[in-house]
Tab-separated table of C-alpha atoms in Angstrom:
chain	number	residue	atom	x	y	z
A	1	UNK	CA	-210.674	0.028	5.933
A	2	UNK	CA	-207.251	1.427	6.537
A	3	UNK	CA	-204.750	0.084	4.281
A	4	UNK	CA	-200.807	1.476	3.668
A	5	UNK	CA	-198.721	0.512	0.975
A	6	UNK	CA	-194.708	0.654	-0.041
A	7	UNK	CA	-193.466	2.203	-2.842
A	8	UNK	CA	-189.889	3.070	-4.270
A	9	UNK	CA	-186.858	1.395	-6.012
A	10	UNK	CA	-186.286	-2.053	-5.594
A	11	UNK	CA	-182.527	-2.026	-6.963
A	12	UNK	CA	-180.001	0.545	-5.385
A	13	UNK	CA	-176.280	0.811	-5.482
A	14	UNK	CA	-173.975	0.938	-2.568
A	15	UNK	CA	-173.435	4.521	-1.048
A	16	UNK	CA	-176.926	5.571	-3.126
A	17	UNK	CA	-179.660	7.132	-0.583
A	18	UNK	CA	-182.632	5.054	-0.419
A	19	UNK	CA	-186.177	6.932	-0.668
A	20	UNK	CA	-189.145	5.124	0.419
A	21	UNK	CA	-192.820	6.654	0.697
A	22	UNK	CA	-195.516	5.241	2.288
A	23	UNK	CA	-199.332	5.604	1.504
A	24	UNK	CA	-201.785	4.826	3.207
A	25	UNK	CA	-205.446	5.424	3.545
A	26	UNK	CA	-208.621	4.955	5.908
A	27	UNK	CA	-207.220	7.020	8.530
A	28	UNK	CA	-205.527	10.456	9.153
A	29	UNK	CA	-201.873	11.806	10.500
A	30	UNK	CA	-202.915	14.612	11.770
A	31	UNK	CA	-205.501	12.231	14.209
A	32	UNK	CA	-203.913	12.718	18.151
A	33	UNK	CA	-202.475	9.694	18.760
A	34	UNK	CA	-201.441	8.104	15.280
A	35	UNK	CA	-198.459	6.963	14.574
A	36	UNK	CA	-196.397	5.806	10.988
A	37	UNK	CA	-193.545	3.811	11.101
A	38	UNK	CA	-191.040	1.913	8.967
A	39	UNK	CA	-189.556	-2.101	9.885
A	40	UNK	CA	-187.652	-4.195	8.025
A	41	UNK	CA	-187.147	-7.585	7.679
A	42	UNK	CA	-183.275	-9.104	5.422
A	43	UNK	CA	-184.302	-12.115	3.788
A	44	UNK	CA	-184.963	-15.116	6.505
A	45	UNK	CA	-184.139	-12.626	9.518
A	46	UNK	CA	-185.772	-11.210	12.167
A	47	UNK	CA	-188.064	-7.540	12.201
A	48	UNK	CA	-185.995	-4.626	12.857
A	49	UNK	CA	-187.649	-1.248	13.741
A	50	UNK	CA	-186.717	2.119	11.388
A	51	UNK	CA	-188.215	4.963	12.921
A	52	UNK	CA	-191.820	6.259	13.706
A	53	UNK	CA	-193.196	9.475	13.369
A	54	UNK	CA	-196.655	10.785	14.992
A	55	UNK	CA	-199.182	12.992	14.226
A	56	UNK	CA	-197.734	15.904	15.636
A	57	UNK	CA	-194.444	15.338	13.817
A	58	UNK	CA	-192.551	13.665	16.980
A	59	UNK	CA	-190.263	11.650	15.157
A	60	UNK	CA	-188.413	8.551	16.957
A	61	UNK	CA	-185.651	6.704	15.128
A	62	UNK	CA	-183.267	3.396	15.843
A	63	UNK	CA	-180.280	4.565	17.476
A	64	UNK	CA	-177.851	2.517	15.689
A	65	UNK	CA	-179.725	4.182	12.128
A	66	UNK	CA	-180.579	7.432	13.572
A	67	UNK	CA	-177.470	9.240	11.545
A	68	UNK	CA	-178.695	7.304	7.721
A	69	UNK	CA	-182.310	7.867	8.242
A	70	UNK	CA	-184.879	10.661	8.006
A	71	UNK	CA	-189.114	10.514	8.186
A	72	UNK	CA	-191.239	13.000	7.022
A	73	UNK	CA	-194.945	13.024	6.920
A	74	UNK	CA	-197.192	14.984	4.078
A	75	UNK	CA	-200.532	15.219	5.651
A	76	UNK	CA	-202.600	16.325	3.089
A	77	UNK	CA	-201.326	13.233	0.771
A	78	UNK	CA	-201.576	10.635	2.976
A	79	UNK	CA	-197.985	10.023	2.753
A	80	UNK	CA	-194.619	9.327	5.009
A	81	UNK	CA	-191.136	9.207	3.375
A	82	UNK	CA	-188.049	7.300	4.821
A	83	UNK	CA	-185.164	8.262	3.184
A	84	UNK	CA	-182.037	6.428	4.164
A	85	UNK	CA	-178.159	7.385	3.124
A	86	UNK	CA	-174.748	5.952	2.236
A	87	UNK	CA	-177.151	2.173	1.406
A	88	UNK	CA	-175.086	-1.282	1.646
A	89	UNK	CA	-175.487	-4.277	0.546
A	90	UNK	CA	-176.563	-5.212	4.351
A	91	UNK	CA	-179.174	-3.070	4.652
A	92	UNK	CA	-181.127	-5.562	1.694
A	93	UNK	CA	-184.448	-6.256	3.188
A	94	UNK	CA	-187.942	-6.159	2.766
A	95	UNK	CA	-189.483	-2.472	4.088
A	96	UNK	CA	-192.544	-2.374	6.068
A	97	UNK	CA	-194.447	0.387	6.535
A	98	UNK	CA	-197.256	0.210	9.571
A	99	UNK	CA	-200.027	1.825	11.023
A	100	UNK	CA	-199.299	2.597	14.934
A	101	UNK	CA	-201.793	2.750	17.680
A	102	UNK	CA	-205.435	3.165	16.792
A	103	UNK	CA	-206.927	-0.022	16.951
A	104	UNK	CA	-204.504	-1.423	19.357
A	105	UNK	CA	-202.480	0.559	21.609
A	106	UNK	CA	-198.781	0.326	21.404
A	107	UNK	CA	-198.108	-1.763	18.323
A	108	UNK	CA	-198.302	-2.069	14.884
A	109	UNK	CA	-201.376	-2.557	12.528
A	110	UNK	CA	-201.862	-3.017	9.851
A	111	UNK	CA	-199.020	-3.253	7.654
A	112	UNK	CA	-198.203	-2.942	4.037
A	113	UNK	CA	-197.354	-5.778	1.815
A	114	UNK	CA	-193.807	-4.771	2.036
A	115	UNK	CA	-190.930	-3.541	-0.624
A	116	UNK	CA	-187.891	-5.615	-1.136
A	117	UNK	CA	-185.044	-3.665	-1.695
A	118	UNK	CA	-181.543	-5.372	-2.854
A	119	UNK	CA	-178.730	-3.439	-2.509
A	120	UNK	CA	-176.316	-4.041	-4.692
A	121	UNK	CA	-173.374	-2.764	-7.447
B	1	UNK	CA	-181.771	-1.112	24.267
B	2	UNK	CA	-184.275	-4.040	25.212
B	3	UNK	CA	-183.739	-6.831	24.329
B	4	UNK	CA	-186.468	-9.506	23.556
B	5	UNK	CA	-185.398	-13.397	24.190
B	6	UNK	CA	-188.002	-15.828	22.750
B	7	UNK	CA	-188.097	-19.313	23.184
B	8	UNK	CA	-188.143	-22.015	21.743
B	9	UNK	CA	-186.646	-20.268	17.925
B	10	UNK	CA	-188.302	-23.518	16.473
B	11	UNK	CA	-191.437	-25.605	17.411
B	12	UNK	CA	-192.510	-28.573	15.578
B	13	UNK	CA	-196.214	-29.529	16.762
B	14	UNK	CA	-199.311	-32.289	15.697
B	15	UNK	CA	-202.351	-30.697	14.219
B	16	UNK	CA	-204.714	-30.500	17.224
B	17	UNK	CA	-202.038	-30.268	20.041
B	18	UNK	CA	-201.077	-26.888	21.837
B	19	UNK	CA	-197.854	-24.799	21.568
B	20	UNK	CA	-196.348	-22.438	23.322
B	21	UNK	CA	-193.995	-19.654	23.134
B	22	UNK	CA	-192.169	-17.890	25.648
B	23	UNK	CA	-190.903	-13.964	25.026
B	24	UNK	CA	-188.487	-12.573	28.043
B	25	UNK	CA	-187.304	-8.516	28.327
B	26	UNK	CA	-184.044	-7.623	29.291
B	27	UNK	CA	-186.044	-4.836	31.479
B	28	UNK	CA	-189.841	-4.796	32.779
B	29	UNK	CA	-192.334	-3.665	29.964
B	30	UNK	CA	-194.281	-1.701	32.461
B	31	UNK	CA	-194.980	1.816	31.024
B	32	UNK	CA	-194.716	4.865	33.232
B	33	UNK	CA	-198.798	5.156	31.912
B	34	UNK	CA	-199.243	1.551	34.108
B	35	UNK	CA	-200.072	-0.242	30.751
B	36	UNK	CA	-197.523	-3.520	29.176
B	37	UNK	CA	-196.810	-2.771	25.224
B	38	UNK	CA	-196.122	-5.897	24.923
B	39	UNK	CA	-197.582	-7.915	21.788
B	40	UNK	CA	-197.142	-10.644	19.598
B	41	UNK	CA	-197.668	-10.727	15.690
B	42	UNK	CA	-197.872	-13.776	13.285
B	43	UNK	CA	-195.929	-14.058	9.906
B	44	UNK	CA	-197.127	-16.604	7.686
B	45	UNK	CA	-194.964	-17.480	4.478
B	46	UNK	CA	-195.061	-14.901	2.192
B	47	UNK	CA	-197.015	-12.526	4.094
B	48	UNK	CA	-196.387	-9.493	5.902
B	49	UNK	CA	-196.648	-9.361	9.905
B	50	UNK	CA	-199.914	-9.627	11.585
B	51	UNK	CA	-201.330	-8.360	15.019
B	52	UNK	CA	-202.612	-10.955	16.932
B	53	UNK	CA	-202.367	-9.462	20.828
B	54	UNK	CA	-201.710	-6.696	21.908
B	55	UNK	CA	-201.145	-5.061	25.839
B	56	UNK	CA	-200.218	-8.639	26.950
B	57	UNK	CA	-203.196	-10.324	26.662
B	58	UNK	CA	-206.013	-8.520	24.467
B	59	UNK	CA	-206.970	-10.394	21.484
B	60	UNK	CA	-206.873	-8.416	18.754
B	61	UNK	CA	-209.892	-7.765	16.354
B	62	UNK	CA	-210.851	-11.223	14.342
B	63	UNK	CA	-208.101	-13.095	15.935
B	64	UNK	CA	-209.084	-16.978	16.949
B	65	UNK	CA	-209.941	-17.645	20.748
B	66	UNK	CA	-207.344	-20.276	20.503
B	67	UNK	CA	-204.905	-18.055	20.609
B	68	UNK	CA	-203.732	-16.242	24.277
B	69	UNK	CA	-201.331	-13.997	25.325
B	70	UNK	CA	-200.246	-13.863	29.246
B	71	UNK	CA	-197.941	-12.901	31.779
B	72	UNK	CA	-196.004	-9.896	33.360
B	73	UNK	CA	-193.090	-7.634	33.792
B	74	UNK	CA	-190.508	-9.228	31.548
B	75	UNK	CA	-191.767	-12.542	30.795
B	76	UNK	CA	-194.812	-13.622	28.693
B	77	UNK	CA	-196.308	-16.114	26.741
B	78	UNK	CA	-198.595	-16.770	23.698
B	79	UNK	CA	-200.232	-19.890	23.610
B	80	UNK	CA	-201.843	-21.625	20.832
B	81	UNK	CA	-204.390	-24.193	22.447
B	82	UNK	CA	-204.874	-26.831	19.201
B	83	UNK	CA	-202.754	-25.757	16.370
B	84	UNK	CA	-204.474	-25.263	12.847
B	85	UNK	CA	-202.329	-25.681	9.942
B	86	UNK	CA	-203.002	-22.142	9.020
B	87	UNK	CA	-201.298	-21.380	12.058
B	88	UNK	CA	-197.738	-22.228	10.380
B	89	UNK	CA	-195.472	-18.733	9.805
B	90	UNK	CA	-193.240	-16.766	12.673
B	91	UNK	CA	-194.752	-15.314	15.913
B	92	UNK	CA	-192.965	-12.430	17.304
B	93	UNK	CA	-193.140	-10.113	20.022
B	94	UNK	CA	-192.518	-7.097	20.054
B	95	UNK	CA	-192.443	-3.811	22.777
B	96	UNK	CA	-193.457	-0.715	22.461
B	97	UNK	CA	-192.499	0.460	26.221
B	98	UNK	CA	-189.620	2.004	25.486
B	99	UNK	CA	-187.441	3.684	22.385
B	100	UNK	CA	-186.133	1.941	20.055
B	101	UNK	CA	-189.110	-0.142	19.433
B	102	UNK	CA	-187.615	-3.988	19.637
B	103	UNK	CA	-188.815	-7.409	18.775
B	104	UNK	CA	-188.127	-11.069	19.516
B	105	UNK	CA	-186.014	-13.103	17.203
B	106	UNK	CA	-188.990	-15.053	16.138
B	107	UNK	CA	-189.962	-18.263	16.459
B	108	UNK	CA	-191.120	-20.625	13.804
B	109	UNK	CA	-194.137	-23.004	13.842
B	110	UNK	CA	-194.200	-26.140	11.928
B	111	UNK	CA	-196.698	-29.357	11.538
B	112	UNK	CA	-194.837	-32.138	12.644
């Protein structure tokens, strides 16, 4: 059973850098063809995709993100880290972190439960 | 960017009775690889997203018969053919065709 799970603060200030890991279980990184990624979702709004990063460390990110945000990977944990700079209240979401393309090519499954974070002084 | 369009943003249907939802790309989803990443994922209150189709049409694993995906290029459609009331929450799509990674504006399912 593959499962992945959120963790990190759920309270940051404006201009703070947000740190987010991800881990997750039933599967491995280093697999060809697996991906990690990181969506979020502000309260009552639509999904907006983070970044992605695959098993051989390609990493992908949102253009209009790509300078706030980094993704790492540590294989032998089970782990992937977002970290995202210079936070605002906008950027107060829930963070989803989700498995990409083993079961089902070109998508996302399954995802975490999710980790609000609020934003705020 | 791509942009994903999906109509209607709200849909109000009788237990029993079908809905459908239409998804429209700014550009054709067609991969270089020949394959469609398009898919569509259910949110029910509460809950984190869930796969339901995947590559257009391919129901994924445990997913209910009554729900389809279909079409091509840049437009596509899930249908639901008698909605359950577990089937209330926000459907998205969502490609995976091309960088960034995009998804629909969702659109919410209600019982009437």
């Amino acid at each position: 059973q593959i499962t992945l799970k959120e963790s990190g603060p759920t309270l940051v200030k404006p201009t703070q850098t947000l740190t987010l890991t991800c881990t997750f279980s039933g599967f491995s990184l280093s697999t060809s063809g697996v991906g990690v990624g990181w969506i979020r979702q502000p309260p009552g709004k639509a999904l907006e995709w983070l970044a992605l990063i695959y098993w051989d460390d390609d990493k992908r990110y949102s253009p209009s993100l790509k300078s706030r945000l980094t993704i790492t990977k540590d294989t032998s944990k089970n782990q992937v880290v977002l970290t995202m700079t210079n936070m605002d209240p906008v950027d107060t979401a829930t963070y989803y972190c989700a498995q990409l393309g083993i079961a089902a090519a070109g998508t996302f499954d399954p995802w975490g439960q999710g980790t609000l974070v609020t934003v705020s002084s | 960017d791509i942009v994903m369009t999906q109509t209607p943003l709200s849909s109000p249907v009788t237990l029993g009775q079908p809905a459908s939802i239409s998804c429209r790309s700014s550009q054709s989803l067609v991969h270089s690889d020949g394959n469609t990443y398009l898919s569509w994922l259910q949110q029910r209150p509460g809950q984190p997203p869930r796969l339901l189709i995947y590559k257009i049409s391919n129901r994924f694993s445990g997913v209910p018969d009554r729900f389809s995906g279909s079409g091509a290029g840049t437009d596509f459609t899930l249908k639901i053919s008698r909605v359950e009331a577990e089937d209330v929450g926000v459907y998205y799509c969502m490609q995976a065709t091309q960088f960034p990674l995009t998804f629909g504006q969702g659109t919410k399912v209600e019982i009437k």
